[in-house]
């Protein structure tokens, strides 16, 4: 008979309910989903502008780079401090949230339940934006299997844009992660970690401002025990592809475009493909790399990582990886084999390059 408050809606909605949330500034709550949906009867929270159903994204967010958050277009929550709090948290299954803006929290959106759907979620300014020693801000963290992140946009999460942390069988589709913060840029853009398997990243774009020289950034990344994942049909600007640790294997990267900005700049090391600390048996196919220092860098360094089951930070670059139809234009070097371990014997064995093209290599 009357509208629910936003907090009450998130606590009370049950399987099969659809909650429509009108555009507006809803203050600084930390919203928690308290109930699970069911197969065929998810809980849906759907933002709209003037009339329910009037806001629909398609193959990309309705928010584009350069836009400002606008509470007149869709619901907005804004934290009191970017150093603490979670904008939206869900530990429940079969929960969908569409058309929502989240800004100025430490974590934008955390979902631990399975079969979640995040569609057209815009997250910005997670974590301290002006302090280069603080990197705790995270945009979207997914722990639950079979989750879909579609048409979302993450801007200036200073630690991680999107992380599938141990999640499997998930899809990240037509989603963008951007960082134009110079003093404290995003560290990881789209990351699969902690054993995530059988995930697909498709049609995505990541962007790092070329002047953000604190670190090179980590673009499309797989770390500890991430295996049998696919990254495809995506673009990267001023950062690139990275596979790191000996548990990272049997992944496929295909039809990826990587654009650097200055091949002579040591800060642009990562506008390339990095194979690090023992990653093996991965396939890189139909990759375009434009303007880089190293097109492919086999790299070893002490990551001080000991995962479950032992230390997977091997003293090597990586082995048995295949590079098929790389198209590299304007590079200082085709291959780098580098190590920060002074005097250590570091190997990268049995990597193959097939049908590749290299032009304007200085």
Coordinates of C-alpha atoms in Angstrom, one line a residue:
X1 CA 0.0 0.0 0.0
X2 CA 3.0 2.3 0.5
X3 CA 6.6 2.4 -0.6
X4 CA 9.2 0.6 1.5
X5 CA 12.3 2.3 2.7
X6 CA 15.4 1.1 0.8
X7 CA 16.9 -0.6 3.9
X8 CA 13.6 -2.4 4.6
X9 CA 13.3 -3.5 1.0
X10 CA 16.8 -5.2 1.2
X11 CA 15.9 -6.9 4.4
X12 CA 12.4 -8.0 3.6
X13 CA 12.3 -9.0 0.0
X14 CA 11.8 -12.7 -0.5
X15 CA 12.0 -15.2 -3.3
X16 CA 10.0 -14.1 -6.3
X17 CA 9.8 -10.4 -5.2
X18 CA 10.6 -7.6 -7.7
X19 CA 11.5 -4.3 -5.9
X20 CA 11.6 -1.3 -8.2
X21 CA 13.7 1.6 -6.9
X22 CA 13.2 5.1 -8.3
X23 CA 16.1 7.3 -9.2
X24 CA 17.2 9.5 -6.3
X25 CA 19.9 10.0 -3.7
X26 CA 19.4 7.5 -1.0
X27 CA 22.1 8.7 1.4
X28 CA 24.9 6.6 2.8
X29 CA 23.4 3.2 3.9
X30 CA 25.3 -0.1 4.0
X31 CA 22.7 -2.3 2.4
X32 CA 22.4 -6.0 3.2
X33 CA 20.3 -8.6 1.4
X34 CA 18.8 -10.8 4.1
X35 CA 17.0 -13.5 2.1
X36 CA 17.7 -15.8 -0.8
X37 CA 15.7 -16.2 -4.0
X38 CA 15.2 -19.6 -5.6
X39 CA 15.7 -21.1 -9.0
X40 CA 13.0 -19.6 -11.2
X41 CA 12.1 -17.1 -8.5
X42 CA 15.0 -14.8 -7.8
X43 CA 14.8 -11.6 -5.8
X44 CA 15.2 -8.6 -8.1
X45 CA 16.0 -5.0 -7.2
X46 CA 15.6 -2.9 -10.3
X47 CA 16.4 0.8 -10.5
X48 CA 14.5 3.1 -12.9
X49 CA 14.4 6.7 -13.9
X50 CA 10.7 7.7 -14.1
X51 CA 8.7 4.6 -14.8
X52 CA 9.6 1.0 -13.8
X53 CA 11.3 -0.7 -16.7
X54 CA 12.4 2.5 -18.5
X55 CA 16.2 1.9 -17.9
X56 CA 17.7 -1.0 -19.8
X57 CA 21.4 -1.5 -20.7
X58 CA 22.5 -3.5 -23.7
X59 CA 26.1 -4.6 -24.4
X60 CA 27.6 -2.0 -22.1
X61 CA 26.6 0.2 -19.2
X62 CA 24.3 3.2 -19.6
X63 CA 27.2 5.0 -17.9
X64 CA 30.1 5.9 -20.2
X65 CA 33.5 7.2 -19.3
X66 CA 33.3 11.0 -18.8
X67 CA 29.8 10.8 -17.4
X68 CA 29.1 12.0 -13.8
X69 CA 27.1 10.0 -11.3
X70 CA 23.5 11.3 -11.6
X71 CA 20.9 10.5 -9.0
X72 CA 18.2 11.8 -11.4
X73 CA 18.9 8.8 -13.7
X74 CA 19.1 5.9 -11.3
X75 CA 19.3 5.2 -7.6
X76 CA 22.5 6.4 -5.9
X77 CA 24.1 5.6 -2.5
X78 CA 27.2 7.5 -1.4
X79 CA 29.3 6.5 1.6
X80 CA 30.4 8.9 4.2
X81 CA 34.0 7.8 3.8
X82 CA 35.8 6.0 1.1
X83 CA 38.0 4.3 3.7
X84 CA 35.3 2.1 5.2
X85 CA 32.1 0.2 4.7
X86 CA 30.4 -1.9 2.0
X87 CA 27.8 -0.3 -0.2
X88 CA 25.8 -3.5 -0.9
X89 CA 26.5 -6.9 0.7
X90 CA 24.7 -10.2 -0.2
X91 CA 25.4 -13.6 1.3
X92 CA 22.3 -15.0 -0.4
X93 CA 21.6 -17.0 -3.6
X94 CA 19.6 -16.0 -6.6
X95 CA 19.7 -12.2 -6.0
X96 CA 19.7 -9.8 -8.9
X97 CA 20.4 -6.0 -8.8
X98 CA 20.0 -3.8 -11.9
X99 CA 20.7 -0.1 -12.5
X100 CA 22.3 1.1 -9.3
X101 CA 25.1 3.7 -8.5
X102 CA 27.5 3.1 -5.6
X103 CA 30.2 5.6 -4.6
X104 CA 32.7 6.4 -1.8
X105 CA 32.8 3.1 0.1
X106 CA 35.8 0.9 0.7
X107 CA 33.9 -2.0 -1.0
X108 CA 31.3 -1.1 -3.6
X109 CA 29.5 -4.5 -3.9
X110 CA 30.3 -7.8 -2.3
X111 CA 28.3 -10.9 -3.2
X112 CA 29.0 -14.3 -1.6
X113 CA 25.8 -16.2 -2.7
X114 CA 25.6 -18.2 -5.9
X115 CA 23.6 -17.4 -9.1
X116 CA 23.7 -13.6 -8.5
X117 CA 23.2 -11.1 -11.3
X118 CA 24.7 -7.7 -11.3
X119 CA 23.6 -5.7 -14.3
X120 CA 24.4 -2.0 -15.1
X121 CA 25.9 -1.4 -11.6
X122 CA 28.2 1.7 -11.5
X123 CA 30.8 1.7 -8.7
X124 CA 33.2 4.7 -8.3
X125 CA 35.8 6.0 -5.9
X126 CA 36.4 3.0 -3.7
X127 CA 39.2 3.6 -1.1
X128 CA 41.3 6.7 -0.5
X129 CA 41.8 8.6 -3.8
X130 CA 44.6 10.9 -2.9
X131 CA 47.0 8.8 -0.8
X132 CA 49.3 6.6 -2.8
X133 CA 50.1 4.4 0.3
X134 CA 46.4 3.3 0.7
X135 CA 45.1 0.7 -1.7
X136 CA 42.2 -1.0 0.1
X137 CA 39.4 0.1 -2.2
X138 CA 37.6 -2.6 -4.1
X139 CA 34.8 -2.2 -6.6
X140 CA 33.0 -5.5 -7.1
X141 CA 34.0 -8.7 -5.2
X142 CA 32.4 -12.0 -6.3
X143 CA 32.8 -15.1 -4.1
X144 CA 29.8 -17.0 -5.3
X145 CA 29.7 -19.4 -8.2
X146 CA 27.6 -19.0 -11.4
X147 CA 27.4 -15.2 -10.9
X148 CA 26.9 -12.8 -13.9
X149 CA 28.4 -9.3 -14.0
X150 CA 27.0 -7.6 -17.0
X151 CA 27.1 -4.1 -18.4
X152 CA 28.8 -2.8 -15.3
X153 CA 31.3 0.1 -14.9
X154 CA 33.9 0.5 -12.1
X155 CA 35.8 3.7 -11.9
X156 CA 38.8 4.5 -9.6
X157 CA 38.7 1.5 -7.2
X158 CA 42.2 2.0 -5.9
X159 CA 43.0 -1.6 -5.2
X160 CA 40.8 -3.9 -7.3
X161 CA 38.2 -3.2 -9.9
X162 CA 36.5 -6.6 -10.2
X163 CA 37.8 -9.8 -8.5
X164 CA 36.3 -13.3 -8.9
X165 CA 37.8 -14.6 -5.7
X166 CA 37.6 -18.3 -5.7
X167 CA 34.4 -18.1 -7.8
X168 CA 33.8 -20.5 -10.7
X169 CA 31.5 -20.7 -13.7
X170 CA 31.0 -16.9 -13.6
X171 CA 30.6 -14.5 -16.5
X172 CA 31.9 -10.9 -16.8
X173 CA 30.3 -9.5 -19.9
X174 CA 30.4 -6.1 -21.6
X175 CA 31.9 -4.5 -18.5
X176 CA 34.4 -1.7 -18.1
X177 CA 37.0 -1.0 -15.4
X178 CA 38.7 2.5 -15.7
X179 CA 41.2 4.4 -13.6
X180 CA 42.1 8.0 -14.3
X181 CA 43.3 8.7 -10.8
X182 CA 46.9 9.9 -11.0
X183 CA 48.1 9.8 -7.4
X184 CA 46.4 6.5 -6.5
X185 CA 45.4 4.5 -9.6
X186 CA 43.7 1.1 -9.6
X187 CA 46.1 -1.8 -9.0
X188 CA 44.1 -4.8 -10.4
X189 CA 41.4 -4.3 -13.1
X190 CA 39.7 -7.6 -13.8
X191 CA 41.2 -10.4 -11.6
X192 CA 40.5 -14.1 -11.1
X193 CA 42.2 -15.4 -8.0
X194 CA 42.1 -18.0 -5.3
X195 CA 41.2 -21.0 -7.5
X196 CA 38.6 -19.5 -9.8
X197 CA 37.9 -21.9 -12.7
X198 CA 35.7 -22.1 -15.8
X199 CA 35.0 -18.3 -15.8
X200 CA 34.4 -16.3 -19.0
X201 CA 35.4 -12.6 -19.4
X202 CA 34.0 -11.4 -22.7
X203 CA 33.6 -8.0 -24.4
X204 CA 35.2 -6.0 -21.7
X205 CA 37.4 -2.8 -21.6
X206 CA 40.0 -1.8 -19.1
X207 CA 41.7 1.6 -19.0
X208 CA 44.6 3.0 -16.9
X209 CA 45.7 6.6 -17.3
X210 CA 49.1 6.6 -19.0
X211 CA 50.4 9.2 -16.5
X212 CA 49.7 7.0 -13.4
X213 CA 53.3 6.0 -12.8
X214 CA 53.2 4.7 -9.2
X215 CA 53.0 1.2 -10.7
X216 CA 52.3 -0.3 -14.1
X217 CA 49.0 -1.8 -13.1
X218 CA 47.7 -5.3 -13.6
X219 CA 45.0 -5.6 -16.3
X220 CA 43.4 -8.9 -17.2
X221 CA 45.0 -11.0 -14.4
X222 CA 44.9 -14.6 -13.2
X223 CA 46.6 -15.5 -9.9
X224 CA 47.0 -18.4 -7.6
X225 CA 45.2 -21.6 -8.9
X226 CA 43.1 -19.8 -11.5
X227 CA 42.7 -22.3 -14.3
X228 CA 40.6 -23.2 -17.3
X229 CA 39.3 -19.6 -17.6
X230 CA 38.7 -17.7 -20.9
X231 CA 39.3 -14.0 -21.6
X232 CA 38.1 -12.9 -25.1
X233 CA 37.0 -10.1 -27.4
X234 CA 38.3 -7.4 -25.0
X235 CA 40.5 -4.3 -25.0
X236 CA 43.1 -2.9 -22.6
X237 CA 44.7 0.5 -22.5
X238 CA 48.0 1.2 -20.8
X239 CA 48.0 -2.2 -19.0
X240 CA 47.8 -5.7 -20.3
X241 CA 47.5 -9.4 -19.6
X242 CA 49.2 -11.2 -16.6
X243 CA 49.4 -14.9 -15.5
X244 CA 51.1 -15.3 -12.1
X245 CA 52.1 -18.4 -10.0
X246 CA 52.6 -22.0 -10.9
X247 CA 48.9 -22.9 -10.1
X248 CA 47.8 -20.7 -13.1
X249 CA 47.5 -23.0 -16.1
X250 CA 45.2 -24.0 -19.0
X251 CA 43.7 -20.6 -19.5
X252 CA 42.9 -19.0 -22.8
X253 CA 43.2 -15.4 -23.9
X254 CA 41.9 -14.7 -27.4
X255 CA 41.1 -11.8 -29.6
X256 CA 42.5 -9.2 -27.1
X257 CA 43.7 -5.7 -28.1
X258 CA 46.4 -4.1 -25.9
X259 CA 47.4 -0.5 -26.5
X260 CA 50.3 1.2 -24.7
X261 CA 51.3 4.8 -24.8
X262 CA 55.1 5.1 -24.8
X263 CA 57.3 2.2 -25.6
X264 CA 60.4 4.0 -24.1
X265 CA 58.7 4.5 -20.7
X266 CA 59.6 1.9 -18.1
X267 CA 56.3 2.6 -16.5
X268 CA 54.7 0.9 -19.5
X269 CA 56.2 -2.5 -18.8
X270 CA 52.7 -4.0 -18.4
X271 CA 51.1 -3.0 -21.7
X272 CA 51.9 -6.4 -22.8
X273 CA 51.7 -10.1 -21.8
X274 CA 53.4 -11.0 -18.6
X275 CA 54.1 -14.6 -17.6
X276 CA 55.3 -14.7 -14.1
X277 CA 56.5 -17.0 -11.3
X278 CA 55.8 -20.3 -12.9
X279 CA 52.5 -19.9 -14.9
X280 CA 52.3 -22.6 -17.5
X281 CA 50.3 -24.2 -20.3
X282 CA 48.3 -21.1 -21.1
X283 CA 47.3 -20.1 -24.6
X284 CA 47.5 -16.5 -26.0
X285 CA 45.8 -16.4 -29.4
X286 CA 45.0 -13.6 -31.8
X287 CA 46.4 -10.9 -29.5
X288 CA 47.2 -7.4 -30.9
X289 CA 49.8 -5.4 -29.0
X290 CA 50.4 -1.8 -30.0
X291 CA 53.2 0.4 -28.5
X292 CA 55.0 -1.4 -25.7
X293 CA 58.4 -2.0 -24.1
X294 CA 58.2 -5.8 -24.1
X295 CA 55.6 -7.6 -26.1
X296 CA 56.0 -10.7 -23.9
X297 CA 57.8 -10.6 -20.6
X298 CA 58.8 -13.8 -18.7
X299 CA 59.4 -12.5 -15.3
X300 CA 60.4 -13.8 -11.9
X301 CA 60.3 -12.0 -8.6
X302 CA 59.7 -12.8 -4.9
X303 CA 55.9 -12.3 -4.4
X304 CA 56.2 -13.6 -0.8
X305 CA 53.1 -15.7 -1.5
X306 CA 52.5 -19.1 0.1
X307 CA 49.1 -20.5 -0.8
X308 CA 47.1 -23.4 0.5
X309 CA 49.1 -26.5 -0.2
X310 CA 52.5 -24.9 -0.5
X311 CA 54.5 -22.1 -2.1
X312 CA 53.4 -21.6 -5.7
X313 CA 55.7 -18.6 -6.3
X314 CA 58.3 -20.6 -8.3
X315 CA 61.7 -19.3 -9.1
X316 CA 61.1 -19.2 -12.9
X317 CA 59.2 -17.1 -15.5
X318 CA 56.8 -19.6 -17.1
X319 CA 56.9 -22.7 -19.3
X320 CA 54.9 -24.5 -22.0
X321 CA 52.8 -21.4 -22.9
X322 CA 51.7 -21.0 -26.5
X323 CA 51.5 -17.6 -28.4
X324 CA 49.6 -17.9 -31.6
X325 CA 49.1 -15.1 -34.1
X326 CA 50.4 -12.3 -32.0
X327 CA 50.4 -9.1 -33.9
X328 CA 52.9 -6.6 -32.4
X329 CA 53.4 -3.2 -33.8
X330 CA 55.9 -0.6 -32.3
X331 CA 57.8 -2.3 -29.6
X332 CA 61.2 -1.8 -28.0
X333 CA 61.6 -5.6 -27.5
X334 CA 59.7 -8.7 -28.6
X335 CA 60.6 -10.8 -25.6
X336 CA 61.9 -9.9 -22.2
X337 CA 63.3 -12.5 -19.7
X338 CA 63.8 -10.7 -16.5
X339 CA 64.3 -11.4 -12.8
X340 CA 64.5 -9.3 -9.7
X341 CA 66.3 -12.2 -7.9
X342 CA 69.9 -11.1 -8.1
X343 CA 72.2 -14.0 -9.1
X344 CA 69.4 -16.5 -9.2
X345 CA 69.1 -19.0 -12.0
X346 CA 65.7 -18.4 -13.5
X347 CA 64.3 -20.4 -16.4
X348 CA 61.4 -20.1 -18.9
X349 CA 61.2 -23.3 -21.0
X350 CA 59.3 -24.7 -24.0
X351 CA 57.3 -21.6 -24.8
X352 CA 56.2 -21.5 -28.5
X353 CA 55.4 -18.7 -30.9
X354 CA 53.4 -19.6 -34.0
X355 CA 52.4 -17.4 -37.0
X356 CA 53.3 -14.2 -35.2
X357 CA 54.0 -10.8 -36.8
X358 CA 56.3 -8.1 -35.4
X359 CA 56.7 -4.7 -37.0
X360 CA 58.6 -1.5 -36.0
X361 CA 60.6 -3.2 -33.2
X362 CA 63.4 -0.9 -32.2

